[in-house]
GROMACS .gro file of N, CA, C and O in nm:
model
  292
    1UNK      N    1  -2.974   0.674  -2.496
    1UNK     CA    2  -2.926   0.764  -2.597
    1UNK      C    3  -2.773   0.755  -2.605
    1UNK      O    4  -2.715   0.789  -2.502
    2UNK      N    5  -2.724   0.728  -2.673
    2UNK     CA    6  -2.604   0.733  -2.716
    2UNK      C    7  -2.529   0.881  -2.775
    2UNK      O    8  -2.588   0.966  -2.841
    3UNK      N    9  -2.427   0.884  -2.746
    3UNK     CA   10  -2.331   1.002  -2.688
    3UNK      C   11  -2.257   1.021  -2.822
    3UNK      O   12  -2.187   0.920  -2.814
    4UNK      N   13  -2.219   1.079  -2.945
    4UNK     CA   14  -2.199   1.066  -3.070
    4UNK      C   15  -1.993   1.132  -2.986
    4UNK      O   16  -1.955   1.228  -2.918
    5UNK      N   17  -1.935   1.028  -3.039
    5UNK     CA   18  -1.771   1.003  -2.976
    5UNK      C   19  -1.750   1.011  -2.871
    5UNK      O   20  -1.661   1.073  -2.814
    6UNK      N   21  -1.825   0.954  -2.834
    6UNK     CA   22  -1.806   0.874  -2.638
    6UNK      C   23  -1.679   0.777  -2.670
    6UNK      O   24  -1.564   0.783  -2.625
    7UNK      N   25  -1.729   0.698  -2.748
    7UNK     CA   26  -1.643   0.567  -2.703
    7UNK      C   27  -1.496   0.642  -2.777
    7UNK      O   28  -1.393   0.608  -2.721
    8UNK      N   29  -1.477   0.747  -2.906
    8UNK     CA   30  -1.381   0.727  -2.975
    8UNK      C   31  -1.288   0.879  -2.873
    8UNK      O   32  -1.170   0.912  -2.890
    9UNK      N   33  -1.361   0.928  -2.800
    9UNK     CA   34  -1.279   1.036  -2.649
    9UNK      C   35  -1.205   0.913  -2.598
    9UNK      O   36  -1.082   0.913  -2.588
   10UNK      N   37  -1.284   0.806  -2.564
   10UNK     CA   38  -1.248   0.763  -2.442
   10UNK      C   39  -1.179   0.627  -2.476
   10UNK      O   40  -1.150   0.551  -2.385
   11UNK      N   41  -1.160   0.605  -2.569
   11UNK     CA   42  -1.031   0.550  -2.667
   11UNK      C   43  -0.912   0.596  -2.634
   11UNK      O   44  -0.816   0.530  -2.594
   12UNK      N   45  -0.922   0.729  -2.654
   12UNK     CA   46  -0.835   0.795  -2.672
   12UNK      C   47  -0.734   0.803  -2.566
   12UNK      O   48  -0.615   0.775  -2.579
   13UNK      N   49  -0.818   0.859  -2.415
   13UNK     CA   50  -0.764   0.884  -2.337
   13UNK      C   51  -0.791   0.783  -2.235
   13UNK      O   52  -0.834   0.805  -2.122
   14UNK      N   53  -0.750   0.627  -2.307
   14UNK     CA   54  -0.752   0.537  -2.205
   14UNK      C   55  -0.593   0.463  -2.286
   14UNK      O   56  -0.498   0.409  -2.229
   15UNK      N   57  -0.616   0.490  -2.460
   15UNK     CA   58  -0.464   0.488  -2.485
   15UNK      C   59  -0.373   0.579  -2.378
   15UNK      O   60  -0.320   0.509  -2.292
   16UNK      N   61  -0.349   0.705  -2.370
   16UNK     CA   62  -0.284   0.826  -2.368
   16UNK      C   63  -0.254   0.781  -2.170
   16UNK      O   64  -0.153   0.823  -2.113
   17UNK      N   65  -0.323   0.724  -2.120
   17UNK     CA   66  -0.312   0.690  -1.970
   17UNK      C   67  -0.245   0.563  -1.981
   17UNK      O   68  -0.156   0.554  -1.897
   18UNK      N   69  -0.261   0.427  -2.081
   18UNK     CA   70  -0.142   0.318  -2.095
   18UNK      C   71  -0.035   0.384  -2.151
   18UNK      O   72   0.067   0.350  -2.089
   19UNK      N   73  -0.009   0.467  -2.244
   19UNK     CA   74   0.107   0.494  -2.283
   19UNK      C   75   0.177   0.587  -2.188
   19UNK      O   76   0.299   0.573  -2.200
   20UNK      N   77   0.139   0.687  -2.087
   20UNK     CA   78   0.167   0.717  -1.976
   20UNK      C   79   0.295   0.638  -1.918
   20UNK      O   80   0.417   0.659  -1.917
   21UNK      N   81   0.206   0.535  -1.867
   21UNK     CA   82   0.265   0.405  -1.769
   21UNK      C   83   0.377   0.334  -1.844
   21UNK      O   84   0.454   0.263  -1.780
   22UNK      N   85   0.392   0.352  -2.000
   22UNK     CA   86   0.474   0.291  -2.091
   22UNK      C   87   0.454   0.123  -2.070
   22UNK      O   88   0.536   0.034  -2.050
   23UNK      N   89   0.310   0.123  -2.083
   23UNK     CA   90   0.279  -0.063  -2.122
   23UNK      C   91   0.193  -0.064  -2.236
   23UNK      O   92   0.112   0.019  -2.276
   24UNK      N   93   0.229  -0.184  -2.282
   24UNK     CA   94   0.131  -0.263  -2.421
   24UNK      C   95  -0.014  -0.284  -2.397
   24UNK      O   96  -0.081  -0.327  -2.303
   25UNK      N   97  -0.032  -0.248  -2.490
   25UNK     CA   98  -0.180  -0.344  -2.477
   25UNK      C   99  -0.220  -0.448  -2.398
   25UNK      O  100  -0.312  -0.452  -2.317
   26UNK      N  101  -0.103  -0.569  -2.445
   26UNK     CA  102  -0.090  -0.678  -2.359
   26UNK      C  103  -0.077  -0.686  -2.217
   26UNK      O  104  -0.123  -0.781  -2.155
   27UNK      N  105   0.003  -0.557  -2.143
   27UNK     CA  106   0.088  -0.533  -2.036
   27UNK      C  107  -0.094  -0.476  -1.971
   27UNK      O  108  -0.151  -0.532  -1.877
   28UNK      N  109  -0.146  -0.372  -2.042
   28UNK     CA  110  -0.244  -0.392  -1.947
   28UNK      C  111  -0.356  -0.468  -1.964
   28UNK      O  112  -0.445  -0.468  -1.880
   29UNK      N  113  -0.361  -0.536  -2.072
   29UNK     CA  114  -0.484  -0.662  -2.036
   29UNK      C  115  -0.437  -0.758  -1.953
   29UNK      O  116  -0.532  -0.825  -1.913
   30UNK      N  117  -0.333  -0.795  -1.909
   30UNK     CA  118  -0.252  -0.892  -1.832
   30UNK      C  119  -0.283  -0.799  -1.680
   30UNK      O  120  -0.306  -0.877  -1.588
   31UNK      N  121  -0.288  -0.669  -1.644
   31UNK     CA  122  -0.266  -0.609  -1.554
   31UNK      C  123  -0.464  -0.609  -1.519
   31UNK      O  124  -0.498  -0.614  -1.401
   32UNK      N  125  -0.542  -0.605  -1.596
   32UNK     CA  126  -0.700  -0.601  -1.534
   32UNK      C  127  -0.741  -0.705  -1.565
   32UNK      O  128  -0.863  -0.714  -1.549
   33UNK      N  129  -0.681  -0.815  -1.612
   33UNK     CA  130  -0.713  -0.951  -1.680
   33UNK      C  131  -0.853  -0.942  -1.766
   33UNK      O  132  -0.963  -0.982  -1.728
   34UNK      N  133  -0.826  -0.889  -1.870
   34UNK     CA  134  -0.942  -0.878  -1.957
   34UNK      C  135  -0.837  -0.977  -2.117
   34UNK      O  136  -0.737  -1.047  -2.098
   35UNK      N  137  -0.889  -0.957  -2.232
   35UNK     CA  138  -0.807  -0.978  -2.294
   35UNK      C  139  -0.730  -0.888  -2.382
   35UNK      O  140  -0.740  -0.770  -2.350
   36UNK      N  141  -0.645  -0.919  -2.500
   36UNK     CA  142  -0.531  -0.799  -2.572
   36UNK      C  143  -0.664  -0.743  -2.649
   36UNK      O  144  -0.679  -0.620  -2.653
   37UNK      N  145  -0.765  -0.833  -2.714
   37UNK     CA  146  -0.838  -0.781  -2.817
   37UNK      C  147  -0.916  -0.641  -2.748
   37UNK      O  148  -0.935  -0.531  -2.799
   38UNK      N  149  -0.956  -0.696  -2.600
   38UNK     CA  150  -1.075  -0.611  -2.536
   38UNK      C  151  -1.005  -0.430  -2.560
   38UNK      O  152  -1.058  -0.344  -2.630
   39UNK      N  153  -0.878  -0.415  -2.481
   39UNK     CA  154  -0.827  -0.350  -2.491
   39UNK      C  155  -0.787  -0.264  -2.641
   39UNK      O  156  -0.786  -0.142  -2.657
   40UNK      N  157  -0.759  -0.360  -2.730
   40UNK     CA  158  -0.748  -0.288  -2.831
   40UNK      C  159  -0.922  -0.218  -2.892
   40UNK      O  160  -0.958  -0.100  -2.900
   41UNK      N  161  -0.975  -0.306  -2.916
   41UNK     CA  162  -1.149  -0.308  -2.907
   41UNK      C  163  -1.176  -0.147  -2.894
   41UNK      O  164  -1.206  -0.059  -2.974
   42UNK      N  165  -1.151  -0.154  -2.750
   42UNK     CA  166  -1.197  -0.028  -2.661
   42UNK      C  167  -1.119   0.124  -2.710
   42UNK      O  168  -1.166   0.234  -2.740
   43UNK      N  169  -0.965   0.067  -2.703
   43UNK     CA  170  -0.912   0.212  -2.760
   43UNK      C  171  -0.938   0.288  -2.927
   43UNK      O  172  -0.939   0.408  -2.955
   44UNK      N  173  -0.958   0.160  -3.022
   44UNK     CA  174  -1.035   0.203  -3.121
   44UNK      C  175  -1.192   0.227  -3.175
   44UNK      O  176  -1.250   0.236  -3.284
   45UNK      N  177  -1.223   0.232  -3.033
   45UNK     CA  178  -1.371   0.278  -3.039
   45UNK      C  179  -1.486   0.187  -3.078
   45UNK      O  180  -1.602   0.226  -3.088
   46UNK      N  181  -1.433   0.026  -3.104
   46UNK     CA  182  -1.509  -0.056  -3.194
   46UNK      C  183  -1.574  -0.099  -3.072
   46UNK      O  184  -1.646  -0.192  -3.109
   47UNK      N  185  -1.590  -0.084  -2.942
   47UNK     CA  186  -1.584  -0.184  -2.838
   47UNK      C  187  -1.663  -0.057  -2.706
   47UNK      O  188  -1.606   0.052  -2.695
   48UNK      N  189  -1.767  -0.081  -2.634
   48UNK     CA  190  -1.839   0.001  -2.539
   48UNK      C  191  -1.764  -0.087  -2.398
   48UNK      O  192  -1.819  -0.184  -2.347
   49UNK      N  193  -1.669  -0.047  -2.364
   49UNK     CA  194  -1.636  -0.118  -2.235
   49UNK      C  195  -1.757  -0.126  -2.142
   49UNK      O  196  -1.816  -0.018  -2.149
   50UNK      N  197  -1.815  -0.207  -2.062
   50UNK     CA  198  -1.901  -0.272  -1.985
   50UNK      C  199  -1.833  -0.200  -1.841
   50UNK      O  200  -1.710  -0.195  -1.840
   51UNK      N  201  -1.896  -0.153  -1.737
   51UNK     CA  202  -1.850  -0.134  -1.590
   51UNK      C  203  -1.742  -0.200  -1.535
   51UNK      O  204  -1.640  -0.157  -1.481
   52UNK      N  205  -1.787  -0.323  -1.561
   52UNK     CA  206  -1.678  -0.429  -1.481
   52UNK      C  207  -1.545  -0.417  -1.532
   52UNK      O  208  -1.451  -0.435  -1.455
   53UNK      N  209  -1.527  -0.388  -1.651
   53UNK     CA  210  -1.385  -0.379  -1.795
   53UNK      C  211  -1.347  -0.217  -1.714
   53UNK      O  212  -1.234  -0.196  -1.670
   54UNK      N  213  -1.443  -0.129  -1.706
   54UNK     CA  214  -1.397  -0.010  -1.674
   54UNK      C  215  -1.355  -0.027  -1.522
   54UNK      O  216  -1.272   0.051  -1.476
   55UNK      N  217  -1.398  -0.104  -1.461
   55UNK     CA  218  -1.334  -0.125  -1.278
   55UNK      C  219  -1.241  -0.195  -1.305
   55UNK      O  220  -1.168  -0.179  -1.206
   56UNK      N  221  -1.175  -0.283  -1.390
   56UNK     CA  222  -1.115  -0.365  -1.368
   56UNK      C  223  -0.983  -0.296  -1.428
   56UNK      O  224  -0.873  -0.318  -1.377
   57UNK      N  225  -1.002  -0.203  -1.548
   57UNK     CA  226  -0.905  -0.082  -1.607
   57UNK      C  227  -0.877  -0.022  -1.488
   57UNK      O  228  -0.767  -0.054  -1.444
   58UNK      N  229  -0.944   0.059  -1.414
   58UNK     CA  230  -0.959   0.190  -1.320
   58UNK      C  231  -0.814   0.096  -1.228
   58UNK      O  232  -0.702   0.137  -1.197
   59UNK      N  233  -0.869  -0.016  -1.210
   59UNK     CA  234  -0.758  -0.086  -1.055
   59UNK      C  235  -0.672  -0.130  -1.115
   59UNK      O  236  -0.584  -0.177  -1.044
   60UNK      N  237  -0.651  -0.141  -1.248
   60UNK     CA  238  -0.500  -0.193  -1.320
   60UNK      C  239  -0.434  -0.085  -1.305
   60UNK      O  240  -0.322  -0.108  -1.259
   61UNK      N  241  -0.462   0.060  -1.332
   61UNK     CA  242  -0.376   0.115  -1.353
   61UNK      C  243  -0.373   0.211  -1.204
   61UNK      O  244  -0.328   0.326  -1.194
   62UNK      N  245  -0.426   0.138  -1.106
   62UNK     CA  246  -0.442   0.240  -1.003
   62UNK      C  247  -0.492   0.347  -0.977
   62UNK      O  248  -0.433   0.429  -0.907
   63UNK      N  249  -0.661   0.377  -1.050
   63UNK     CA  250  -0.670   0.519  -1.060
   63UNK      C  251  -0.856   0.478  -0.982
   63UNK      O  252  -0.912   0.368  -0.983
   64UNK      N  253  -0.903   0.597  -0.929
   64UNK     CA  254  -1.065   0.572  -0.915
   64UNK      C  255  -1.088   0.574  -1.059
   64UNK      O  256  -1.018   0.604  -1.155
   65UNK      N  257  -1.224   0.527  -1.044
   65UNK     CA  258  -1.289   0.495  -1.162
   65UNK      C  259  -1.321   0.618  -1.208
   65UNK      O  260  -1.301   0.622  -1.330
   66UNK      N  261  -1.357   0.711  -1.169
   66UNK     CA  262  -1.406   0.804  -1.204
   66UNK      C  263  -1.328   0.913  -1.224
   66UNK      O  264  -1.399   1.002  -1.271
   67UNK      N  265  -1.164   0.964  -1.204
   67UNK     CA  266  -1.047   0.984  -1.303
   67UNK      C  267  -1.057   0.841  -1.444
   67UNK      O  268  -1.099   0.875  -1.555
   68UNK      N  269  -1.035   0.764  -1.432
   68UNK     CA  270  -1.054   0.692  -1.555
   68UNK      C  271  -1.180   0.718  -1.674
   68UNK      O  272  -1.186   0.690  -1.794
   69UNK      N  273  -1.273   0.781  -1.584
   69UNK     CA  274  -1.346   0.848  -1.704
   69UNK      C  275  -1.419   0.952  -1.716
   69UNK      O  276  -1.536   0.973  -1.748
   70UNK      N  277  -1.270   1.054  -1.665
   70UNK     CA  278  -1.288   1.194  -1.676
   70UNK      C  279  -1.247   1.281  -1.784
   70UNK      O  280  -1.190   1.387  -1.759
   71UNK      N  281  -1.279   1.235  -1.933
   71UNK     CA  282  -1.229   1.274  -2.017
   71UNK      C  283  -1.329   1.371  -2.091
   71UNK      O  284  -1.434   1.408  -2.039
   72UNK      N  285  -1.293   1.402  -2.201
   72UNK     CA  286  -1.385   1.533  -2.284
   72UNK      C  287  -1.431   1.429  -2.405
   72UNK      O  288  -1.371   1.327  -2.438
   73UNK      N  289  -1.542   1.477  -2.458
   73UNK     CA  290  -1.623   1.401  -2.521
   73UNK      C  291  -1.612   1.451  -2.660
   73UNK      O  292  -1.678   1.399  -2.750
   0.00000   0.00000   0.00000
């Protein structure tokens, strides 16, 4: 079952945690080695990040995974 603005919360507040840190898009696809698109993908909601994209976010920016997706829906 799908979660009606799951992905476009958590867009949101996966922008609002890079802009935090004051890096690009680029700065953190370079930082979880995913690519610029994935990242953009994901923050505009077009894109269901996969576990591995979300572990690999969570340790770029230094956070557990589970602050990384402790957001409101």
């Amino acid at each position: 079952m799908k979660v009606p603005g799951v992905r476009i919360a958590f867009g949101a507040h996966l922008r609002t945690l890079r802009e935090a840190r004051g890096w690009s898009q680029q700065e953190l696809a370079d930082r979880a080695d995913v690519s610029k698109p994935t990242v953009y993908r994901i923050e505009t909601a077009r894109y269901s990040a996969t576990l591995d994209v979300l572990a690999a976010l969570a340790h770029a920016m230094e956070l557990p995974l589970r602050d990384l997706v402790d957001f409101s829906a």
